[in-house]
Amino acid sequence: MASTEGCSLALPFMEDARSAVDLAAIVDAYSTLLFRIANSVLRSKTEAEDVVQDVFLRVLQHRATLATVRDMRVWLVRIAWNLALDRKRRKRPEQLDETFAQSLASSTMPADAVIDEAQRFRSALREIERLPKAERHVLLLSAIEELGTAEIAAVLGRSESAVRALLSRARVRLRARLSCHAALD
Amino acid sequence: MAMKDADGTIERLLAGLRDAEPPGGMERRILDALDGMGAREAVASTSLWRPAIAFLVACAVILIVAIAVRQHRHAPSEPSHAMNADVRQTTRVEAITHKAPIAPRRRTSWAAARRPHDVPAARESETAGFPAPPLPLTEQERLLLRLAHRGDAGNMAILNPDARAVMSAKATEQFQQFFEINAKEMRSQSE
């Protein structure tokens, strides 16, 4: 799960195998990104925070081998992604979609439009869950602006072209299904 | 129109996911948790050594005590062993030659003698004035005893060197007398 393969970027403080790992700096640099990734999967801020903490616990446990990690960012994202997926298997996401959609709508829309917007978000979240797994994963990771196609490909263990194709298919499928829902309504 | 709405919903939803802000103080809480975990790991790594060290110390103490007790037990008992051996030899010879009834052998348990509360008693028994418990008899000793208990005077006499010498002298004398008599008779007959 926490594979260390892959990547081109290397952090300056990771160059020396024997140098002390500045955990505070890593937490500062990556905690928000990891939180967003976990939140996109789990749709719960509390659980996303737990996942981020678990990720850094892994870092602490593997601090002796951190020097072998070639791209800290991808490595951390992959751990967070897998931990979040593990957690998601233990719960039913639709339980949290209600409150998540509500909070998401209220943060972006005026109060009078919140109910309608929350309803649309719930539908969109339900349709995202119904997407094929590979498409769903690419769509959720692509939502995180900081992650490029190459990084998504590295996290999911796919080629960049496959990621682009999956993302395109996911958007088309999701749009079609939501349009169908809107037409029925 | 519906397609545009769908696109707009998807974009707003993904933007909401993208812009999600972590709860305030999350980094601080994570660092605190990691500090606690690091401290616990350090404690766990030292606590792994503690039982091993305690075990080694306990083993060393037991070994030292065992060696000390062994030396203490062996040091005073060595001279008395030789003395006891002499006493045993004399008592055994006496028992054989004087047809003394053999006392039933006492069972001495070493394990019992080694018990701490028996140590003074064992020490008393090892003093020179106290007869040592008899050792088990050898095969020859057992044969001699069987001979002595039968009470055959002729056989018993064999055991006494003086009596045996007298008997052999008598037999020699008788032999010589016999041949001397025979020689005289033969000489007289020939004449």
GROMACS .gro file of C-alpha atoms in nm:
model
  376
    1MET     CA    1   0.000   0.000   0.000
    2ALA     CA    2   0.261   0.245   0.105
    3SER     CA    3   0.480   0.181  -0.192
    4THR     CA    4   0.785   0.395  -0.238
    5GLU     CA    5   0.820   0.352  -0.608
    6GLY     CA    6   0.780   0.603  -0.860
    7CYS     CA    7   0.869   0.955  -0.897
    8SER     CA    8   1.081   1.239  -0.992
    9LEU     CA    9   1.056   1.497  -0.720
   10ALA     CA   10   1.277   1.472  -0.416
   11LEU     CA   11   1.256   1.693  -0.113
   12PRO     CA   12   1.579   1.860  -0.008
   13PHE     CA   13   1.549   1.740   0.349
   14MET     CA   14   1.515   1.379   0.234
   15GLU     CA   15   1.845   1.367   0.049
   16ASP     CA   16   2.053   1.256   0.341
   17ALA     CA   17   1.942   0.918   0.466
   18ARG     CA   18   2.066   0.989   0.814
   19SER     CA   19   1.923   1.336   0.849
   20ALA     CA   20   1.644   1.380   1.094
   21VAL     CA   21   1.305   1.401   0.928
   22ASP     CA   22   1.133   1.729   0.998
   23LEU     CA   23   0.791   1.591   1.064
   24ALA     CA   24   0.644   1.931   1.146
   25ALA     CA   25   0.747   2.060   0.805
   26ILE     CA   26   0.589   1.762   0.631
   27VAL     CA   27   0.265   1.804   0.826
   28ASP     CA   28   0.262   2.173   0.742
   29ALA     CA   29   0.326   2.111   0.373
   30TYR     CA   30   0.089   1.824   0.305
   31SER     CA   31  -0.185   1.806   0.565
   32THR     CA   32  -0.435   2.021   0.372
   33LEU     CA   33  -0.385   1.827   0.048
   34LEU     CA   34  -0.422   1.495   0.230
   35PHE     CA   35  -0.730   1.623   0.410
   36ARG     CA   36  -0.899   1.716   0.083
   37ILE     CA   37  -0.822   1.378  -0.068
   38ALA     CA   38  -0.961   1.191   0.232
   39ASN     CA   39  -1.260   1.426   0.249
   40SER     CA   40  -1.347   1.367  -0.115
   41VAL     CA   41  -1.369   0.995  -0.049
   42LEU     CA   42  -1.521   0.993   0.299
   43ARG     CA   43  -1.730   1.314   0.288
   44SER     CA   44  -1.669   1.368   0.656
   45LYS     CA   45  -1.427   1.620   0.800
   46THR     CA   46  -1.377   1.426   1.122
   47GLU     CA   47  -1.294   1.105   0.944
   48ALA     CA   48  -1.074   1.286   0.693
   49GLU     CA   49  -0.874   1.433   0.980
   50ASP     CA   50  -0.834   1.086   1.131
   51VAL     CA   51  -0.702   0.961   0.799
   52VAL     CA   52  -0.450   1.246   0.778
   53GLN     CA   53  -0.330   1.162   1.127
   54ASP     CA   54  -0.296   0.795   1.029
   55VAL     CA   55  -0.090   0.897   0.725
   56PHE     CA   56   0.158   1.086   0.940
   57LEU     CA   57   0.171   0.798   1.186
   58ARG     CA   58   0.282   0.582   0.896
   59VAL     CA   59   0.545   0.841   0.816
   60LEU     CA   60   0.664   0.823   1.176
   61GLN     CA   61   0.675   0.444   1.165
   62HIS     CA   62   0.869   0.441   0.837
   63ARG     CA   63   1.097   0.731   0.916
   64ALA     CA   64   1.402   0.506   0.888
   65THR     CA   65   1.320   0.427   0.525
   66LEU     CA   66   1.193   0.768   0.423
   67ALA     CA   67   1.516   0.840   0.241
   68THR     CA   68   1.421   0.578  -0.017
   69VAL     CA   69   1.100   0.764  -0.101
   70ARG     CA   70   1.161   0.942  -0.427
   71ASP     CA   71   0.845   1.151  -0.432
   72MET     CA   72   0.712   1.228  -0.090
   73ARG     CA   73   0.402   1.397  -0.223
   74VAL     CA   74   0.281   1.103  -0.432
   75TRP     CA   75   0.375   0.860  -0.158
   76LEU     CA   76   0.169   1.048   0.099
   77VAL     CA   77  -0.125   1.093  -0.137
   78ARG     CA   78  -0.125   0.722  -0.212
   79ILE     CA   79  -0.127   0.635   0.159
   80ALA     CA   80  -0.408   0.880   0.228
   81TRP     CA   81  -0.607   0.755  -0.069
   82ASN     CA   82  -0.577   0.390   0.033
   83LEU     CA   83  -0.652   0.460   0.399
   84ALA     CA   84  -0.958   0.659   0.301
   85LEU     CA   85  -1.082   0.380   0.072
   86ASP     CA   86  -1.028   0.128   0.353
   87ARG     CA   87  -1.234   0.342   0.584
   88LYS     CA   88  -1.506   0.395   0.331
   89ARG     CA   89  -1.558   0.020   0.292
   90ARG     CA   90  -1.663   0.007   0.657
   91LYS     CA   91  -1.949   0.253   0.624
   92ARG     CA   92  -2.234   0.342   0.395
   93PRO     CA   93  -2.156   0.672   0.217
   94GLU     CA   94  -2.520   0.763   0.162
   95GLN     CA   95  -2.553   0.804   0.539
   96LEU     CA   96  -2.326   1.106   0.522
   97ASP     CA   97  -2.431   1.244   0.183
   98GLU     CA   98  -2.724   1.432   0.335
   99THR     CA   99  -2.522   1.646   0.572
  100PHE     CA  100  -2.227   1.668   0.337
  101ALA     CA  101  -2.439   1.798   0.050
  102GLN     CA  102  -2.610   2.042   0.284
  103SER     CA  103  -2.284   2.183   0.416
  104LEU     CA  104  -2.135   2.200   0.067
  105ALA     CA  105  -2.439   2.386  -0.068
  106SER     CA  106  -2.456   2.628   0.223
  107SER     CA  107  -2.094   2.725   0.174
  108THR     CA  108  -2.147   2.821  -0.191
  109MET     CA  109  -2.508   2.937  -0.227
  110PRO     CA  110  -2.736   3.198  -0.071
  111ALA     CA  111  -2.969   3.066   0.199
  112ASP     CA  112  -3.283   3.050  -0.021
  113ALA     CA  113  -3.114   2.835  -0.283
  114VAL     CA  114  -2.943   2.602  -0.042
  115ILE     CA  115  -3.217   2.336  -0.036
  116ASP     CA  116  -3.231   2.303  -0.415
  117GLU     CA  117  -2.856   2.305  -0.446
  118ALA     CA  118  -2.822   2.044  -0.170
  119GLN     CA  119  -3.070   1.826  -0.359
  120ARG     CA  120  -2.864   1.854  -0.678
  121PHE     CA  121  -2.545   1.776  -0.491
  122ARG     CA  122  -2.703   1.469  -0.336
  123SER     CA  123  -2.800   1.346  -0.682
  124ALA     CA  124  -2.453   1.418  -0.815
  125LEU     CA  125  -2.288   1.236  -0.524
  126ARG     CA  126  -2.517   0.936  -0.572
  127GLU     CA  127  -2.431   0.925  -0.942
  128ILE     CA  128  -2.062   0.952  -0.868
  129GLU     CA  129  -2.096   0.646  -0.643
  130ARG     CA  130  -2.263   0.460  -0.927
  131LEU     CA  131  -1.976   0.528  -1.169
  132PRO     CA  132  -1.733   0.245  -1.248
  133LYS     CA  133  -1.464   0.232  -0.980
  134ALA     CA  134  -1.173   0.342  -1.200
  135GLU     CA  135  -1.369   0.638  -1.339
  136ARG     CA  136  -1.489   0.738  -0.994
  137HIS     CA  137  -1.138   0.733  -0.854
  138VAL     CA  138  -0.996   0.942  -1.136
  139LEU     CA  139  -1.280   1.192  -1.109
  140LEU     CA  140  -1.238   1.237  -0.734
  141LEU     CA  141  -0.861   1.274  -0.755
  142SER     CA  142  -0.890   1.517  -1.045
  143ALA     CA  143  -1.113   1.734  -0.830
  144ILE     CA  144  -0.811   1.807  -0.614
  145GLU     CA  145  -0.657   2.090  -0.807
  146GLU     CA  146  -0.306   2.035  -0.676
  147LEU     CA  147  -0.284   1.693  -0.839
  148GLY     CA  148  -0.181   1.676  -1.205
  149THR     CA  149  -0.249   1.391  -1.444
  150ALA     CA  150   0.097   1.242  -1.389
  151GLU     CA  151   0.049   1.235  -1.013
  152ILE     CA  152  -0.299   1.083  -1.042
  153ALA     CA  153  -0.152   0.819  -1.270
  154ALA     CA  154   0.124   0.748  -1.017
  155VAL     CA  155  -0.123   0.721  -0.728
  156LEU     CA  156  -0.358   0.487  -0.915
  157GLY     CA  157  -0.084   0.291  -1.089
  158ARG     CA  158  -0.211   0.371  -1.437
  159SER     CA  159  -0.071   0.547  -1.741
  160GLU     CA  160  -0.140   0.916  -1.795
  161SER     CA  161  -0.336   0.849  -2.114
  162ALA     CA  162  -0.552   0.598  -1.930
  163VAL     CA  163  -0.621   0.857  -1.663
  164ARG     CA  164  -0.720   1.114  -1.920
  165ALA     CA  165  -0.951   0.870  -2.095
  166LEU     CA  166  -1.110   0.758  -1.768
  167LEU     CA  167  -1.164   1.117  -1.661
  168SER     CA  168  -1.329   1.206  -1.989
  169ARG     CA  169  -1.556   0.903  -1.977
  170ALA     CA  170  -1.648   0.972  -1.616
  171ARG     CA  171  -1.752   1.329  -1.687
  172VAL     CA  172  -1.954   1.233  -1.991
  173ARG     CA  173  -2.131   0.953  -1.806
  174LEU     CA  174  -2.200   1.170  -1.502
  175ARG     CA  175  -2.329   1.459  -1.712
  176ALA     CA  176  -2.561   1.230  -1.906
  177ARG     CA  177  -2.703   1.074  -1.593
  178LEU     CA  178  -2.756   1.406  -1.418
  179SER     CA  179  -2.923   1.548  -1.733
  180CYS     CA  180  -3.152   1.250  -1.738
  181HIS     CA  181  -3.243   1.312  -1.373
  182ALA     CA  182  -3.304   1.679  -1.440
  183ALA     CA  183  -3.525   1.598  -1.740
  184LEU     CA  184  -3.730   1.355  -1.531
  185ASP     CA  185  -3.772   1.612  -1.258
  186MET     CA  186  -3.037   2.335  -2.077
  187ALA     CA  187  -3.042   2.027  -1.860
  188MET     CA  188  -2.690   1.943  -1.983
  189LYS     CA  189  -2.568   2.288  -1.881
  190ASP     CA  190  -2.723   2.251  -1.540
  191ALA     CA  191  -2.559   1.912  -1.499
  192ASP     CA  192  -2.223   2.056  -1.595
  193GLY     CA  193  -2.270   2.340  -1.352
  194THR     CA  194  -2.364   2.102  -1.070
  195ILE     CA  195  -2.060   1.882  -1.136
  196GLU     CA  196  -1.830   2.183  -1.144
  197ARG     CA  197  -1.969   2.328  -0.823
  198LEU     CA  198  -1.953   1.990  -0.649
  199LEU     CA  199  -1.593   1.929  -0.753
  200ALA     CA  200  -1.503   2.284  -0.656
  201GLY     CA  201  -1.658   2.222  -0.316
  202LEU     CA  202  -1.442   1.912  -0.276
  203ARG     CA  203  -1.136   2.097  -0.400
  204ASP     CA  204  -1.178   2.392  -0.168
  205ALA     CA  205  -1.265   2.197   0.143
  206GLU     CA  206  -1.080   2.352   0.433
  207PRO     CA  207  -0.947   2.135   0.714
  208PRO     CA  208  -1.088   2.198   1.062
  209GLY     CA  209  -0.901   2.463   1.257
  210GLY     CA  210  -0.604   2.338   1.459
  211MET     CA  211  -0.584   2.009   1.270
  212GLU     CA  212  -0.209   2.039   1.219
  213ARG     CA  213  -0.153   2.113   1.587
  214ARG     CA  214  -0.363   1.812   1.689
  215ILE     CA  215  -0.179   1.586   1.447
  216LEU     CA  216   0.162   1.703   1.572
  217ASP     CA  217   0.052   1.650   1.933
  218ALA     CA  218  -0.066   1.300   1.849
  219LEU     CA  219   0.261   1.227   1.671
  220ASP     CA  220   0.458   1.359   1.970
  221GLY     CA  221   0.261   1.128   2.197
  222MET     CA  222   0.316   0.838   1.964
  223GLY     CA  223   0.688   0.909   1.939
  224ALA     CA  224   0.719   0.922   2.317
  225ARG     CA  225   0.522   0.601   2.351
  226GLU     CA  226   0.746   0.434   2.095
  227ALA     CA  227   1.055   0.546   2.286
  228VAL     CA  228   0.907   0.413   2.609
  229ALA     CA  229   0.811   0.088   2.438
  230SER     CA  230   1.160   0.041   2.299
  231THR     CA  231   1.316   0.087   2.645
  232SER     CA  232   1.050  -0.121   2.816
  233LEU     CA  233   1.139  -0.410   2.587
  234TRP     CA  234   1.489  -0.414   2.740
  235ARG     CA  235   1.377  -0.390   3.100
  236PRO     CA  236   1.243  -0.745   3.143
  237ALA     CA  237   1.548  -0.888   2.970
  238ILE     CA  238   1.783  -0.699   3.201
  239ALA     CA  239   1.581  -0.800   3.507
  240PHE     CA  240   1.589  -1.163   3.395
  241LEU     CA  241   1.967  -1.156   3.346
  242VAL     CA  242   2.020  -0.995   3.687
  243ALA     CA  243   1.796  -1.256   3.851
  244CYS     CA  244   1.988  -1.537   3.679
  245ALA     CA  245   2.320  -1.392   3.791
  246VAL     CA  246   2.198  -1.362   4.152
  247ILE     CA  247   2.069  -1.720   4.156
  248LEU     CA  248   2.397  -1.846   4.011
  249ILE     CA  249   2.606  -1.658   4.268
  250VAL     CA  250   2.390  -1.785   4.556
  251ALA     CA  251   2.408  -2.143   4.426
  252ILE     CA  252   2.788  -2.128   4.397
  253ALA     CA  253   2.820  -1.979   4.746
  254VAL     CA  254   2.596  -2.245   4.902
  255ARG     CA  255   2.784  -2.521   4.723
  256GLN     CA  256   3.123  -2.395   4.842
  257HIS     CA  257   2.993  -2.352   5.195
  258ARG     CA  258   2.863  -2.708   5.203
  259HIS     CA  259   3.172  -2.869   5.056
  260ALA     CA  260   3.447  -2.689   5.248
  261PRO     CA  261   3.394  -2.835   5.603
  262SER     CA  262   3.277  -3.179   5.498
  263GLU     CA  263   3.591  -3.293   5.310
  264PRO     CA  264   3.814  -3.395   5.608
  265SER     CA  265   3.535  -3.578   5.780
  266HIS     CA  266   3.483  -3.790   5.467
  267ALA     CA  267   3.827  -3.950   5.505
  268MET     CA  268   3.768  -4.005   5.873
  269ASN     CA  269   3.434  -4.162   5.804
  270ALA     CA  270   3.592  -4.397   5.555
  271ASP     CA  271   3.831  -4.525   5.824
  272VAL     CA  272   3.550  -4.570   6.069
  273ARG     CA  273   3.350  -4.758   5.812
  274GLN     CA  274   3.640  -4.994   5.736
  275THR     CA  275   3.696  -5.083   6.104
  276THR     CA  276   3.329  -5.134   6.177
  277ARG     CA  277   3.294  -5.355   5.875
  278VAL     CA  278   3.592  -5.579   5.968
  279GLU     CA  279   3.463  -5.599   6.322
  280ALA     CA  280   3.122  -5.698   6.202
  281ILE     CA  281   3.267  -5.976   5.987
  282THR     CA  282   3.515  -6.123   6.236
  283HIS     CA  283   3.303  -6.098   6.549
  284LYS     CA  284   2.984  -6.225   6.389
  285ALA     CA  285   2.814  -5.915   6.509
  286PRO     CA  286   2.458  -5.883   6.393
  287ILE     CA  287   2.444  -5.641   6.108
  288ALA     CA  288   2.243  -5.336   6.179
  289PRO     CA  289   1.987  -5.257   5.916
  290ARG     CA  290   2.126  -4.996   5.683
  291ARG     CA  291   1.986  -4.657   5.726
  292ARG     CA  292   1.861  -4.483   5.422
  293THR     CA  293   2.021  -4.144   5.393
  294SER     CA  294   1.858  -3.917   5.149
  295TRP     CA  295   2.092  -3.658   5.007
  296ALA     CA  296   1.802  -3.448   4.905
  297ALA     CA  297   1.681  -3.445   5.262
  298ALA     CA  298   2.030  -3.373   5.392
  299ARG     CA  299   2.054  -3.077   5.159
  300ARG     CA  300   1.743  -2.915   5.291
  301PRO     CA  301   1.837  -2.600   5.479
  302HIS     CA  302   1.678  -2.702   5.809
  303ASP     CA  303   1.874  -3.034   5.804
  304VAL     CA  304   2.209  -2.869   5.756
  305PRO     CA  305   2.295  -2.851   6.133
  306ALA     CA  306   2.195  -3.216   6.178
  307ALA     CA  307   2.402  -3.320   5.880
  308ARG     CA  308   2.698  -3.129   6.016
  309GLU     CA  309   2.664  -3.308   6.352
  310SER     CA  310   2.660  -3.645   6.183
  311GLU     CA  311   2.979  -3.558   6.000
  312THR     CA  312   3.184  -3.498   6.316
  313ALA     CA  313   3.453  -3.757   6.403
  314GLY     CA  314   3.277  -3.900   6.710
  315PHE     CA  315   2.964  -3.992   6.530
  316PRO     CA  316   2.958  -4.320   6.338
  317ALA     CA  317   2.894  -4.263   5.976
  318PRO     CA  318   2.613  -4.451   5.811
  319PRO     CA  319   2.743  -4.768   5.647
  320LEU     CA  320   2.807  -4.771   5.276
  321PRO     CA  321   2.650  -5.042   5.062
  322LEU     CA  322   2.849  -5.370   5.075
  323THR     CA  323   3.053  -5.499   4.784
  324GLU     CA  324   3.000  -5.841   4.635
  325GLN     CA  325   3.301  -5.990   4.819
  326GLU     CA  326   3.181  -5.846   5.146
  327ARG     CA  327   2.842  -6.000   5.096
  328LEU     CA  328   3.001  -6.344   5.029
  329LEU     CA  329   3.210  -6.319   5.343
  330LEU     CA  330   2.904  -6.230   5.544
  331ARG     CA  331   2.716  -6.530   5.409
  332LEU     CA  332   3.012  -6.752   5.508
  333ALA     CA  333   3.028  -6.608   5.859
  334HIS     CA  334   2.656  -6.654   5.916
  335ARG     CA  335   2.664  -7.025   5.832
  336GLY     CA  336   2.879  -7.083   6.147
  337ASP     CA  337   3.097  -7.361   5.998
  338ALA     CA  338   3.409  -7.361   6.224
  339GLY     CA  339   3.633  -7.515   5.958
  340ASN     CA  340   3.538  -7.257   5.703
  341MET     CA  341   3.562  -6.981   5.956
  342ALA     CA  342   3.910  -7.089   6.050
  343ILE     CA  343   4.020  -7.035   5.696
  344LEU     CA  344   3.946  -6.672   5.743
  345ASN     CA  345   4.187  -6.649   6.037
  346PRO     CA  346   4.546  -6.634   5.902
  347ASP     CA  347   4.697  -6.777   6.222
  348ALA     CA  348   4.457  -7.065   6.232
  349ARG     CA  349   4.511  -7.123   5.863
  350ALA     CA  350   4.890  -7.133   5.915
  351VAL     CA  351   4.854  -7.381   6.200
  352MET     CA  352   4.625  -7.599   5.990
  353SER     CA  353   4.859  -7.599   5.694
  354ALA     CA  354   5.156  -7.679   5.920
  355LYS     CA  355   4.966  -7.969   6.068
  356ALA     CA  356   4.872  -8.097   5.724
  357THR     CA  357   5.233  -8.077   5.609
  358GLU     CA  358   5.348  -8.260   5.916
  359GLN     CA  359   5.091  -8.532   5.863
  360PHE     CA  360   5.194  -8.564   5.504
  361GLN     CA  361   5.558  -8.596   5.587
  362GLN     CA  362   5.484  -8.842   5.864
  363PHE     CA  363   5.277  -9.053   5.626
  364PHE     CA  364   5.554  -9.068   5.370
  365GLU     CA  365   5.819  -9.132   5.630
  366ILE     CA  366   5.616  -9.429   5.764
  367ASN     CA  367   5.564  -9.563   5.418
  368ALA     CA  368   5.931  -9.531   5.337
  369LYS     CA  369   6.029  -9.720   5.651
  370GLU     CA  370   5.782  -9.999   5.573
  371MET     CA  371   5.907 -10.036   5.220
  372ARG     CA  372   6.265 -10.043   5.335
  373SER     CA  373   6.190 -10.313   5.596
  374GLN     CA  374   6.001 -10.522   5.340
  375SER     CA  375   6.288 -10.510   5.095
  376GLU     CA  376   6.532 -10.617   5.358
   0.00000   0.00000   0.00000
